[in-house]
mmCIF file of C-alpha atoms and ligand atoms in Angstrom:
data_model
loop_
_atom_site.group_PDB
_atom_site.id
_atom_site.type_symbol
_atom_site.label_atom_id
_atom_site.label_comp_id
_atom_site.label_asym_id
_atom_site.label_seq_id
_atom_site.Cartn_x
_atom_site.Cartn_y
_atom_site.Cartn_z
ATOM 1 C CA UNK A 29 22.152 -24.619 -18.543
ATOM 2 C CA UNK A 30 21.584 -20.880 -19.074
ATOM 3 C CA UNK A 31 18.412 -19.363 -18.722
ATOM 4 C CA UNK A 32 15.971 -17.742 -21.218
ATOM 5 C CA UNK A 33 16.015 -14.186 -19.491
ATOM 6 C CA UNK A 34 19.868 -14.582 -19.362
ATOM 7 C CA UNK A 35 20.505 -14.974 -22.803
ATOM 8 C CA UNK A 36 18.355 -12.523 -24.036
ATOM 9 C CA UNK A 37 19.690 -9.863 -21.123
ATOM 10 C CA UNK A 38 23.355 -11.026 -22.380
ATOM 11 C CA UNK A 39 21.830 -10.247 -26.051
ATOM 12 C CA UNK A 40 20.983 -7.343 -24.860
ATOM 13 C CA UNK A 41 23.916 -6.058 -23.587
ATOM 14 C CA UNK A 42 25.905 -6.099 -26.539
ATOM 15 C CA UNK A 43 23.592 -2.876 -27.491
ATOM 16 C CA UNK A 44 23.741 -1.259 -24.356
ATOM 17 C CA UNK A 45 27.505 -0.987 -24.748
ATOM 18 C CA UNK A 46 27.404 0.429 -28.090
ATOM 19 C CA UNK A 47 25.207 3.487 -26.595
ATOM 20 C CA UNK A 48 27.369 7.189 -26.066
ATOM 21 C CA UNK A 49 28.000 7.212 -22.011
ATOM 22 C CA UNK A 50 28.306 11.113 -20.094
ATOM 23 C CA UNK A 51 27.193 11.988 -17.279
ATOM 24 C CA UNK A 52 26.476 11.881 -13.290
ATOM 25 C CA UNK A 53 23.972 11.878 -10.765
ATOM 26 C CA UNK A 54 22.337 10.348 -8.478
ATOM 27 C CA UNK A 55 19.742 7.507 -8.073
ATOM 28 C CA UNK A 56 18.019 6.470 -4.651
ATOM 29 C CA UNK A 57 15.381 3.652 -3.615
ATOM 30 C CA UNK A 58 13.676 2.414 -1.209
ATOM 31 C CA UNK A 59 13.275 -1.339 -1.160
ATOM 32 C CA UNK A 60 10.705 -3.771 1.398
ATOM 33 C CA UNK A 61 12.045 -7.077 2.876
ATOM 34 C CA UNK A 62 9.799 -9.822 2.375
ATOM 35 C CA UNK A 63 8.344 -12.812 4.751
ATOM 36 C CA UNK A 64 8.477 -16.291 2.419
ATOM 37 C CA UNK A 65 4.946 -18.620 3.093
ATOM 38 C CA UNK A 66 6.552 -21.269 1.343
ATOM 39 C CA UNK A 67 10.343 -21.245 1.569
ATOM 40 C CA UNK A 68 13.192 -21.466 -0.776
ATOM 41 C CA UNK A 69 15.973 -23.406 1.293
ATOM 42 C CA UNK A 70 18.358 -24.669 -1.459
ATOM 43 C CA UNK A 71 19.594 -23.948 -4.651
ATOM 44 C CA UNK A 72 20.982 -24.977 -7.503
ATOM 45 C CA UNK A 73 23.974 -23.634 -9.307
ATOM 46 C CA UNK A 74 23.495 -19.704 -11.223
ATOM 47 C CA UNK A 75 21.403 -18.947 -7.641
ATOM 48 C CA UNK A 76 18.340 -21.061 -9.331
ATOM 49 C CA UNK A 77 15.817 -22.474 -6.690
ATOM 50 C CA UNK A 78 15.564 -26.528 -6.219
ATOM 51 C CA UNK A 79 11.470 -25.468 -5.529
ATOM 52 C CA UNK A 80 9.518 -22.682 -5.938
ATOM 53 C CA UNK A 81 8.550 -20.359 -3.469
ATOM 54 C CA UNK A 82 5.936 -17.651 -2.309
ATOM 55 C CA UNK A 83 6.041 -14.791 -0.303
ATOM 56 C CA UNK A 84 4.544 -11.132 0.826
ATOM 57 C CA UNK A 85 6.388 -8.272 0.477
ATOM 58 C CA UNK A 86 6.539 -5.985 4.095
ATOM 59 C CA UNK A 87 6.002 -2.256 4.318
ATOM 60 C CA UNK A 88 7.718 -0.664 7.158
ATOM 61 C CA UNK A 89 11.099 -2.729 7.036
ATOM 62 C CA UNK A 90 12.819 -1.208 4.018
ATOM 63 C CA UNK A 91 16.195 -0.623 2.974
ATOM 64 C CA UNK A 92 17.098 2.813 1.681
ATOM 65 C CA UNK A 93 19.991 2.893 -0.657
ATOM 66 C CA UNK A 94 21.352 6.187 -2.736
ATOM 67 C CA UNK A 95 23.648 5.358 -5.750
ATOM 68 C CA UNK A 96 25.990 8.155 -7.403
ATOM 69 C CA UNK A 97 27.154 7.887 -10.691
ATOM 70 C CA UNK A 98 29.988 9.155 -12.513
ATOM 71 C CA UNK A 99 31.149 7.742 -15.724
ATOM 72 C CA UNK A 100 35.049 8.222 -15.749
ATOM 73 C CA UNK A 101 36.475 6.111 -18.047
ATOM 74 C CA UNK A 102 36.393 3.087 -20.620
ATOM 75 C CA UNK A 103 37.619 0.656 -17.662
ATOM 76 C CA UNK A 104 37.312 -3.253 -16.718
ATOM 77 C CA UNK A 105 35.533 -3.207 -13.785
ATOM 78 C CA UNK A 106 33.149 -0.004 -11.943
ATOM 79 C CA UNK A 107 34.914 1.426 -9.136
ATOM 80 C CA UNK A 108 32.987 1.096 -5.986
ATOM 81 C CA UNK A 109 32.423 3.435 -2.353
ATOM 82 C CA UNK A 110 30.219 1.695 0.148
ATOM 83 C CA UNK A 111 29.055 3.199 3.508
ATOM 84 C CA UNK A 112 26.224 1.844 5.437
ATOM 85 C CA UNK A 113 24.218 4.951 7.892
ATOM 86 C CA UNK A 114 27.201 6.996 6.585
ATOM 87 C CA UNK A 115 29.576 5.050 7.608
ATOM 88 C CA UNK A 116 32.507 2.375 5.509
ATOM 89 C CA UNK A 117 31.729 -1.120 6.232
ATOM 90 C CA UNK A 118 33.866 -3.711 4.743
ATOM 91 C CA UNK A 119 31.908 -6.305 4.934
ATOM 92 C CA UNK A 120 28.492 -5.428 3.107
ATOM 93 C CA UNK A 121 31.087 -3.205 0.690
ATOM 94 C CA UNK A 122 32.857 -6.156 -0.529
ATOM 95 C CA UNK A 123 29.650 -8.054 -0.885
ATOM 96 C CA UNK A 124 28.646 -5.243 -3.134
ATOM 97 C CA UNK A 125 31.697 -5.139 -5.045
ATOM 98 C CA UNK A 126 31.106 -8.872 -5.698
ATOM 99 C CA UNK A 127 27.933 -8.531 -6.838
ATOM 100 C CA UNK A 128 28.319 -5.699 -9.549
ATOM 101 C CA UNK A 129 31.408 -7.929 -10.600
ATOM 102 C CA UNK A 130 28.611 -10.401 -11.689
ATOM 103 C CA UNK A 131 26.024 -7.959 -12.641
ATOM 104 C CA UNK A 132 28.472 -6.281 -15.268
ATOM 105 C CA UNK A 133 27.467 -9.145 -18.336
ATOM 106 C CA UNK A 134 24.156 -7.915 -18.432
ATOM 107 C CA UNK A 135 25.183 -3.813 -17.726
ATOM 108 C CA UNK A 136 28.329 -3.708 -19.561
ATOM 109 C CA UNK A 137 28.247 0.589 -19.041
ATOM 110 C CA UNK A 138 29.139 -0.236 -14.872
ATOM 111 C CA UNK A 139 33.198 -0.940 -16.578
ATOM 112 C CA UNK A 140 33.163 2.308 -16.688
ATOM 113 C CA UNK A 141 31.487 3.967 -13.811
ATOM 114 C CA UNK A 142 32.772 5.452 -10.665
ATOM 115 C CA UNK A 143 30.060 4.545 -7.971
ATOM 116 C CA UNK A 144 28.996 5.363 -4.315
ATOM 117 C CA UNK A 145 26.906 3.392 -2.621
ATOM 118 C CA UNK A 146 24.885 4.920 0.622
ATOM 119 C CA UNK A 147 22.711 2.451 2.623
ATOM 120 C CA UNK A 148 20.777 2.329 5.349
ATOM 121 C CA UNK A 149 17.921 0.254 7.177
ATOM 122 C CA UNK A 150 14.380 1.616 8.671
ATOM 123 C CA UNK A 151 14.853 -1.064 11.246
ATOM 124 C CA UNK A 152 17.831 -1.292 14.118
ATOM 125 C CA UNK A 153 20.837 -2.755 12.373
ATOM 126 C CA UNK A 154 21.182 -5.399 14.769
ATOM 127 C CA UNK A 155 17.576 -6.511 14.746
ATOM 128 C CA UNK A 156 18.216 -10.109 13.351
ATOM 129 C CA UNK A 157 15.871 -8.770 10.257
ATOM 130 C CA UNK A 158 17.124 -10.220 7.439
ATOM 131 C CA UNK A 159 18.195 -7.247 5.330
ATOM 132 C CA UNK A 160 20.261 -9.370 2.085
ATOM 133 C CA UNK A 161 16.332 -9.086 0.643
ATOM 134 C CA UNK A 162 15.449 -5.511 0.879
ATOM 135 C CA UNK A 163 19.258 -4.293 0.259
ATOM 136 C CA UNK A 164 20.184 -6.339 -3.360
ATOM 137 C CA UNK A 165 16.262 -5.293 -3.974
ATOM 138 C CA UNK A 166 17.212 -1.962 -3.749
ATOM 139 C CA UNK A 167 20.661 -2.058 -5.655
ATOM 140 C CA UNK A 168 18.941 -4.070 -8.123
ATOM 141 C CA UNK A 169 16.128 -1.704 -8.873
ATOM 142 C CA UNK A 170 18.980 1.353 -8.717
ATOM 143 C CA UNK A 171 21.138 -0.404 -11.878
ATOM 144 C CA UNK A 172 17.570 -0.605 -13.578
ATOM 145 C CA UNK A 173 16.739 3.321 -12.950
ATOM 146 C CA UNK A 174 20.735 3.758 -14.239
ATOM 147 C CA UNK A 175 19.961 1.591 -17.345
ATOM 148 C CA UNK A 176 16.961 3.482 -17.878
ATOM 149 C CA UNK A 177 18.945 6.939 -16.978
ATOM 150 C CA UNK A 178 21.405 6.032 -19.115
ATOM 151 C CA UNK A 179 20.274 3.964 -22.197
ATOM 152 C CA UNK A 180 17.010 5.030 -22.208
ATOM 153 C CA UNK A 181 15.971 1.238 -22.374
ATOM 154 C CA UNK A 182 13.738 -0.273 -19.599
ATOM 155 C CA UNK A 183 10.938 2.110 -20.143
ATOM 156 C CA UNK A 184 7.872 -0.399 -20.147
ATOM 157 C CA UNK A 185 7.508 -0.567 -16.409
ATOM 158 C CA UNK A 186 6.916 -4.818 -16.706
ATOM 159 C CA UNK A 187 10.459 -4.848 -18.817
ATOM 160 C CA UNK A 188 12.164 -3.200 -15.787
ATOM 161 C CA UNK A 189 10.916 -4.821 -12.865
ATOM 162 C CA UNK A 190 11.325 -8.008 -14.637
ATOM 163 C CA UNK A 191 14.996 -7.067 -14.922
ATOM 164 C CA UNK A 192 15.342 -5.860 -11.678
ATOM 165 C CA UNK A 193 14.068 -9.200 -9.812
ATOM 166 C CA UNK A 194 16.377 -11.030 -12.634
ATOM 167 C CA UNK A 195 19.541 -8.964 -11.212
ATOM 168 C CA UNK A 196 18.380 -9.208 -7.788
ATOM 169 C CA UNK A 197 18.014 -12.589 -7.294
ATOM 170 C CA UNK A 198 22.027 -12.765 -8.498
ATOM 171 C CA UNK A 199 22.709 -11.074 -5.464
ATOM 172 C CA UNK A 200 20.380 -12.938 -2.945
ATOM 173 C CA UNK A 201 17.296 -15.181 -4.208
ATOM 174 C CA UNK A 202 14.730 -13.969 -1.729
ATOM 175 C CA UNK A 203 15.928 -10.778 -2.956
ATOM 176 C CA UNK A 204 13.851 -11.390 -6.071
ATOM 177 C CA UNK A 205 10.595 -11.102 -4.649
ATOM 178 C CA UNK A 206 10.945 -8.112 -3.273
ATOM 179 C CA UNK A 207 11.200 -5.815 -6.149
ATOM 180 C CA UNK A 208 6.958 -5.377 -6.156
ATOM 181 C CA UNK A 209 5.115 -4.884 -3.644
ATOM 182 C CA UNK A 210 1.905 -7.689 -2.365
ATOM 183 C CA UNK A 211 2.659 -11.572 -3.307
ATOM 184 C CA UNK A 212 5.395 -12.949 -5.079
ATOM 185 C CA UNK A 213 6.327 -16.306 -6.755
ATOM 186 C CA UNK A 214 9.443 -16.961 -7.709
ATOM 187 C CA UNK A 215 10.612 -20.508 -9.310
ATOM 188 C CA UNK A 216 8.628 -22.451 -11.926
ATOM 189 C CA UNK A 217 5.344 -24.007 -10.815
ATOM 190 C CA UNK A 218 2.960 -25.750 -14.102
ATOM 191 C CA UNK A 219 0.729 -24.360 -11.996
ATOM 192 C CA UNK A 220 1.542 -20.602 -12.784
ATOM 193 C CA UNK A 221 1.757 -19.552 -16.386
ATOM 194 C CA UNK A 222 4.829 -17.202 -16.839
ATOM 195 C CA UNK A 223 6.343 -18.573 -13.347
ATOM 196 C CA UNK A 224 10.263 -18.474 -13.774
ATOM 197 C CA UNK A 225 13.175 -19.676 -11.723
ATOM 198 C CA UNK A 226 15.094 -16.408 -13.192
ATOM 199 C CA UNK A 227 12.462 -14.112 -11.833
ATOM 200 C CA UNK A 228 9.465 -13.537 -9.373
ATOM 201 C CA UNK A 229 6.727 -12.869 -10.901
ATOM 202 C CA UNK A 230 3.919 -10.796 -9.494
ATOM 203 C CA UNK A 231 0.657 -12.847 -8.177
ATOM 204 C CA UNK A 232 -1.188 -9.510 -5.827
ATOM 205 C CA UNK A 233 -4.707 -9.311 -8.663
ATOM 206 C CA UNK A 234 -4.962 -13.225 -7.586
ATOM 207 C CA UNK A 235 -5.282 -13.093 -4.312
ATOM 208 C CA UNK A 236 -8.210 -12.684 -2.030
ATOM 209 C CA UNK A 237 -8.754 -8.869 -0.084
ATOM 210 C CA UNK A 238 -8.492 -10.398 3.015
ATOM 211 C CA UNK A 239 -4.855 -11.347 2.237
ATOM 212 C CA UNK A 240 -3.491 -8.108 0.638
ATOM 213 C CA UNK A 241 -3.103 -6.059 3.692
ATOM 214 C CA UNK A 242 -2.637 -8.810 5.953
ATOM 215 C CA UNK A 243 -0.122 -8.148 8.956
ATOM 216 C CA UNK A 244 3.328 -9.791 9.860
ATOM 217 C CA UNK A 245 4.627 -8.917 13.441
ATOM 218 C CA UNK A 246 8.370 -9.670 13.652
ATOM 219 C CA UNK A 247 9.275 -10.606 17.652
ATOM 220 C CA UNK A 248 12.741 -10.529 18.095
ATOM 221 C CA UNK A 249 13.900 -13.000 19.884
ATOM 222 C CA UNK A 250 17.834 -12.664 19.159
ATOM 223 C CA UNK A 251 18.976 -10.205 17.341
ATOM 224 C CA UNK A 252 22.764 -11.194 16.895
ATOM 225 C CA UNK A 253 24.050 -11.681 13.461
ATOM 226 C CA UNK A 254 22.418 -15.552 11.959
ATOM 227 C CA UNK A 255 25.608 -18.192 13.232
ATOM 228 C CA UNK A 256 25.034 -19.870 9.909
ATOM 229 C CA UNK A 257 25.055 -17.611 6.674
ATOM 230 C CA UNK A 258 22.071 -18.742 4.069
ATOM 231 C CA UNK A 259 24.432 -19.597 1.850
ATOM 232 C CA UNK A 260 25.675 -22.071 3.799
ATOM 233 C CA UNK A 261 22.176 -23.803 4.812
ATOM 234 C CA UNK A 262 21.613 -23.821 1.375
ATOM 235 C CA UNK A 263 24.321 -25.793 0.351
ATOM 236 C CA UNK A 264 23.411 -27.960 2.859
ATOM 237 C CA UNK A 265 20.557 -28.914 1.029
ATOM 238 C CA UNK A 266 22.279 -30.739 -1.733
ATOM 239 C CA UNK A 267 23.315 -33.539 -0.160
ATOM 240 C CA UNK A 268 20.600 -33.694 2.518
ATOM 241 C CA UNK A 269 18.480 -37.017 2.662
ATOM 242 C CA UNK A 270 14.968 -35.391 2.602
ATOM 243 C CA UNK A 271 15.884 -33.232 -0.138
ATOM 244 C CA UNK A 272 13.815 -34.522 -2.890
ATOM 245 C CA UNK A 273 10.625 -35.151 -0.383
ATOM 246 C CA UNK A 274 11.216 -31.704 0.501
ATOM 247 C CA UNK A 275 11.210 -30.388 -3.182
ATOM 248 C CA UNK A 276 7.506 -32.153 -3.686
ATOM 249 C CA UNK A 277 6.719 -30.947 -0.415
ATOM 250 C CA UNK A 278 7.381 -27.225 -1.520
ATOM 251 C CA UNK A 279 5.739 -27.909 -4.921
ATOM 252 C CA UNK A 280 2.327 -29.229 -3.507
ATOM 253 C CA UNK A 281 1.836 -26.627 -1.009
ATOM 254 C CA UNK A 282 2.301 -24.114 -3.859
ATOM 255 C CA UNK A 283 -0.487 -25.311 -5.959
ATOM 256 C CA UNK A 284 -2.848 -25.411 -2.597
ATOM 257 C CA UNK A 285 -1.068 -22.306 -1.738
ATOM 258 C CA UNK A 286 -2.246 -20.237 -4.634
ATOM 259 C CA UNK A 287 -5.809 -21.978 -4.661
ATOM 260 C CA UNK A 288 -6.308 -20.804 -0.416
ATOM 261 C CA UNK A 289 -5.290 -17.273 -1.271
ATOM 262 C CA UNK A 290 -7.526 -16.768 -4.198
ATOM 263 C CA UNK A 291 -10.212 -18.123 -2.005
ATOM 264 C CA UNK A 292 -9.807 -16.423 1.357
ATOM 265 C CA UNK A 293 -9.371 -19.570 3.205
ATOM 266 C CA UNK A 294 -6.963 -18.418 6.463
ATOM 267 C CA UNK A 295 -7.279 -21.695 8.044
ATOM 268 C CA UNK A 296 -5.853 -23.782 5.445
ATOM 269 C CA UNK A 297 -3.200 -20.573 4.912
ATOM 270 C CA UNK A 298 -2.044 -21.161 8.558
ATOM 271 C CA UNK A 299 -1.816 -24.990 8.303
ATOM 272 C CA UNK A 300 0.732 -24.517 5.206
ATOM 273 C CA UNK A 301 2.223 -21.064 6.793
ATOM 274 C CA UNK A 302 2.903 -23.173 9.882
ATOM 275 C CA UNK A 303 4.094 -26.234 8.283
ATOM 276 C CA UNK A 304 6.593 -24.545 5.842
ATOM 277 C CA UNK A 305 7.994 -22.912 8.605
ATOM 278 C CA UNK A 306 8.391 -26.047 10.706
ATOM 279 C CA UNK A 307 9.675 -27.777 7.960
ATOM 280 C CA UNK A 308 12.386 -25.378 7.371
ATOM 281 C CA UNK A 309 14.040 -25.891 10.673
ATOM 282 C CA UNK A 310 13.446 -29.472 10.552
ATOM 283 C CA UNK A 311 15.841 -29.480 7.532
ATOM 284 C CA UNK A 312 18.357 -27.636 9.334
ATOM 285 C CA UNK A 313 18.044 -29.651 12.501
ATOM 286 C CA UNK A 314 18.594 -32.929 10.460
ATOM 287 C CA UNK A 315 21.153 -31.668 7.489
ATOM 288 C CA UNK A 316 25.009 -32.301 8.610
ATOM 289 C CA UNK A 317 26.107 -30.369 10.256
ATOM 290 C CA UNK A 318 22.743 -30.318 12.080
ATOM 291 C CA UNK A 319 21.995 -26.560 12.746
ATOM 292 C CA UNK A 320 19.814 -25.270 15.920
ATOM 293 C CA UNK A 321 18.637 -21.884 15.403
ATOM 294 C CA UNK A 322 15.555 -21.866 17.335
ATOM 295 C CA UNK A 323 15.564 -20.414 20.913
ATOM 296 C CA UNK A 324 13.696 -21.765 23.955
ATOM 297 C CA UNK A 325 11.572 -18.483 23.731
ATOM 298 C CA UNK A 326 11.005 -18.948 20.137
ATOM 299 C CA UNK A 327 9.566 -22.450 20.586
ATOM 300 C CA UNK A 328 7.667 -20.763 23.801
ATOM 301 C CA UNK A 329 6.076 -18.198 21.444
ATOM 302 C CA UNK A 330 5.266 -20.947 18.870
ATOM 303 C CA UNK A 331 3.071 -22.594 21.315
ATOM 304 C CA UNK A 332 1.320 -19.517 23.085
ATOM 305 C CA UNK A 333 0.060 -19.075 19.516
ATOM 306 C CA UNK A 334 -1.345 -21.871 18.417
ATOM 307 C CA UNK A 335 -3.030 -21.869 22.032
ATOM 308 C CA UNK A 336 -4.690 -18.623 21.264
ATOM 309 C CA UNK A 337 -5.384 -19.848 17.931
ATOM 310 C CA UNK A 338 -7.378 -22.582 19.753
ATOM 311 C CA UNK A 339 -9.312 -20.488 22.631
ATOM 312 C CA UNK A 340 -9.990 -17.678 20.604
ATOM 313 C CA UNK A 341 -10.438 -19.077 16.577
ATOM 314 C CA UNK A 342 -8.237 -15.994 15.515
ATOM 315 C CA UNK A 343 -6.440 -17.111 12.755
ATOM 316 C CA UNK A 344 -3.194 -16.086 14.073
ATOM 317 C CA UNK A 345 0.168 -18.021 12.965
ATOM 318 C CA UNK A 346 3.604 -18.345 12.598
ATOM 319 C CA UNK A 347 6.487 -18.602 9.962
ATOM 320 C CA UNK A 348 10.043 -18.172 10.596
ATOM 321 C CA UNK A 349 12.891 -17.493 8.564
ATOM 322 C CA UNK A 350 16.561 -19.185 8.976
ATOM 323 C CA UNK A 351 16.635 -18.117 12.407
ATOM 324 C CA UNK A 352 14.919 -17.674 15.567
ATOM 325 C CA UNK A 353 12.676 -14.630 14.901
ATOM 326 C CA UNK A 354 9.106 -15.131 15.045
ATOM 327 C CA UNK A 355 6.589 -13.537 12.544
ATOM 328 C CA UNK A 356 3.033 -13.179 13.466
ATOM 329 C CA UNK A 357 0.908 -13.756 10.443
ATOM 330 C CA UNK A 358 -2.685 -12.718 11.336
ATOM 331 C CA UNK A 359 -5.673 -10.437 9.296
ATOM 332 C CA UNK A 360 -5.888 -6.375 9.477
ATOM 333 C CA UNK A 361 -9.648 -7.301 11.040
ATOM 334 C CA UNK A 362 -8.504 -8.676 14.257
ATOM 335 C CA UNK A 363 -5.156 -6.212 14.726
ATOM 336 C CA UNK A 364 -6.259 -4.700 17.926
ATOM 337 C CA UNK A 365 -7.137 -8.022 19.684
ATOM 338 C CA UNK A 366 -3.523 -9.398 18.341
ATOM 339 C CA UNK A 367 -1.931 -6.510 19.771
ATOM 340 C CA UNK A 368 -3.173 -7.050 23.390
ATOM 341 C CA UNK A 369 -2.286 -10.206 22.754
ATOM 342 C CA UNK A 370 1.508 -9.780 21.513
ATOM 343 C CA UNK A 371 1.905 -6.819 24.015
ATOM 344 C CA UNK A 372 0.757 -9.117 27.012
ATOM 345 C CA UNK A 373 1.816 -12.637 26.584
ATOM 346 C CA UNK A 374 4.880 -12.598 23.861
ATOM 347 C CA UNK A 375 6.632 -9.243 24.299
ATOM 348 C CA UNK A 376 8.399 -11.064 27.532
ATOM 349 C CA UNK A 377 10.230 -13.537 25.492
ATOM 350 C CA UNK A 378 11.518 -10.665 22.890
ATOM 351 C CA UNK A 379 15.009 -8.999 23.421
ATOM 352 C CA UNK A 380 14.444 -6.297 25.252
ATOM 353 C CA UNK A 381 10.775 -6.252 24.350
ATOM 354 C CA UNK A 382 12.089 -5.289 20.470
ATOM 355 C CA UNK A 383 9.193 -6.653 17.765
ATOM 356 C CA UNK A 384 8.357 -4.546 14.516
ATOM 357 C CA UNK A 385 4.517 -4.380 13.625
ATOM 358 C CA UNK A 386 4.807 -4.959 9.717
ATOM 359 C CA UNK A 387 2.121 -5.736 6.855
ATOM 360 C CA UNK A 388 1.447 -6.353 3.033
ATOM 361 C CA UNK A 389 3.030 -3.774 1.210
ATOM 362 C CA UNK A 390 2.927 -1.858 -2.225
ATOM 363 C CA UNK A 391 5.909 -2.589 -2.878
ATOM 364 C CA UNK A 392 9.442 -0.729 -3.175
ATOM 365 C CA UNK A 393 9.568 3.360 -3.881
ATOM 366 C CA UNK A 394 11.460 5.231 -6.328
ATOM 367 C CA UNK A 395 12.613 8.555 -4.224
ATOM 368 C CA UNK A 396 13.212 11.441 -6.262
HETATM 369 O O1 PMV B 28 17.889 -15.239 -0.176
HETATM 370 P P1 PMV B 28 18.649 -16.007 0.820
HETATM 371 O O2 PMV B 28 19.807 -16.720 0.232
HETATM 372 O O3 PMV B 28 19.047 -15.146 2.008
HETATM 373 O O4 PMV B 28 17.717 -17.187 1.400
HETATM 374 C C1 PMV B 28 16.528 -16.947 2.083
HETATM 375 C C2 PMV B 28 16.063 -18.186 2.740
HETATM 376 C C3 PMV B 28 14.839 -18.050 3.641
HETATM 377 O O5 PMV B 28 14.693 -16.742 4.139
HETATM 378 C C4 PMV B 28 15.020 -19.003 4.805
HETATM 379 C C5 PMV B 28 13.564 -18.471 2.910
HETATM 380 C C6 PMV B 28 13.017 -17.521 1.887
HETATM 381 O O6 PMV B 28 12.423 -18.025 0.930
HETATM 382 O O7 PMV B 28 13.122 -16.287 2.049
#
């Protein structure tokens, strides 16, 4: 089944071919990752989500990409240069080449294009932060500045992020919340008019103050590359046994999901935060092949917070991603006691002490 925003982007295209093409230069953005609350683990085919899911976009771990231009011919395909920190690297190149391949339907001027790509990451490349996010955020929200460069099209600013989460998520679905900046839903929820599988959609005006500047603390527990791609755990998913309690699971704590952070209500946000990310792994741990991505260390830190959760009623908590990273989910009000905290009891079980104090962003950053 093809979606609504794909047929009318495909519609679209037919135009944007007919426009004159010149010209070079040079486009560059900066792009957040983002921390899911309630997780998208599975998918269906055309990268659609089998349940919807919610998330914060982050502020200090970005991905900085720079994309030249030169249009050179009338070709087939765009041809493609990839370095990462200045340097070639195959694999990320090829998974960029890939992706424009698929990209080209809807921007039908890339055939012709000559294109260098220049990445790099504000955290250490081997920090076990998931970068697929932040990096086809940024590429996507590059082709949107070139469509707009070049077509003049995209100039309502709702049309082109729209887009850019649309062309994002082709290259990685969490990708497609990271486009804008505060709280994103992406996959369709009754419960949110205008929510879309095709696109996040931006939920920041609903959400309570205490939530829009909350902070995420990554620990890094292990920062060697994930054993299991997410592609993989996702196809995992669709023959898994608990797959279509899961889906209602997901769905349900959406709805309370979106009532807690209108209302400010951080208790029941940890009990879902907490949950989704226990339930995560507990789908990994029982899919086939069963996959163990949590540490000892990252159980260890699981329990010292809930424990200072208890002594202290901080409402500190956890959610993890498809690995063994922790983040620290807590409010801007109680920073400094969370600090002393992280620095004194849960900085031991990081590698080499590496962890990456992170909040609610704005969102990504055009750089001129
Ligand atoms: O976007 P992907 O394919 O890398 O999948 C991301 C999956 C999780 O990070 C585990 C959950 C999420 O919603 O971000």
């Amino acid at each position: 089944m093809t979606g609504i925003l794909e047929n009318i982007y495909k519609e679209q295209a037919g135009l944007l071919t007919a426009r004159q093409l010149t010209g070079a230069g040079t486009i560059a953005w900066e792009c957040p990752s983002n921390i899911a609350l309630i997780k998208y683990w599975g998918k269906k085919s055309g990268q659609l989500p089998i349940n919807p899911s919610l998330s914060f976009t982050l502020s200090h771990a970005t991905t900085r990409l720079s994309l030249e231009y030169e249009v050179i011919r009338e070709g087939r395909q765009p041809e493609v240069t990839y370095f990462f920190e200045g340097k070639p690297q195959k694999p990320f190149g090829d998974k960029f080449r890939k992706y424009l391949l698929q990209v080209t339907p809807f921007l039908p001027f890339l055939k012709s294009m000559k294109l260098t790509i220049n990445t790099g990451n504000s955290f250490p490349h081997s920090a076990g932060i998931a970068s697929s996010a932040s990096s086809f955020g940024a590429m996507a929200l590059a082709l949107c500045s070139l469509e707009q460069e070049i077509c003049g099209t995209l100039q309502d600013s709702d049309d082109f992020f729209r887009k850019a989460s649309f062309l994002a998520r082709i290259g990685s679905g969490s990708a497609s919340r990271s486009v804008r900046g505060g709280a994103q839903l992406w996959g369709y929820t009754p419960s949110f008019p205008g929510s879309s599988d095709e696109a996040a959609v931006e939920i920041t005006r609903e959400i309570h103050p205490v939530f829009r500047d909350y902070r995420d603390s990554i620990l890094v527990v292990n920062s060697g590359a994930k054993s299991v791609s997410s592609s993989a755990g996702h196809r995992l998913m669709e023959d898994h046994g608990f797959s279509r309690p899961r889906v209602e699971q997901a769905r349900n704590h959406l709805v309370r999901l979106l009532s807690v952070l209108r209302a400010g209500d951080q208790e029941e946000f940890t009990a879902i935060a907490e949950q989704e990310a226990l339930t995560l792994h507990a789908l990994m741990l029982s899919s086939n092949p069963g996959l163990i991505l949590l540490k000892p260390e990252t159980l260890r830190i699981l329990e010292l917070i809930r424990q200072f959760r208890g002594e202290t009623g901080i409402m500190a908590c956890f959610t993890l991603d498809a690995g063994p990273n922790v983040h620290v989910l807590y409010p801007s009000a109680c920073q400094d006691r969370m600090r002393g905290f992280i620095t004194g009891q849960l900085a031991r079980y990081c590698e080499h002490g590496l962890m990456l104090h992170d909040q609610v962003g704005k969102g990504p950053v055009k750089i001129p």
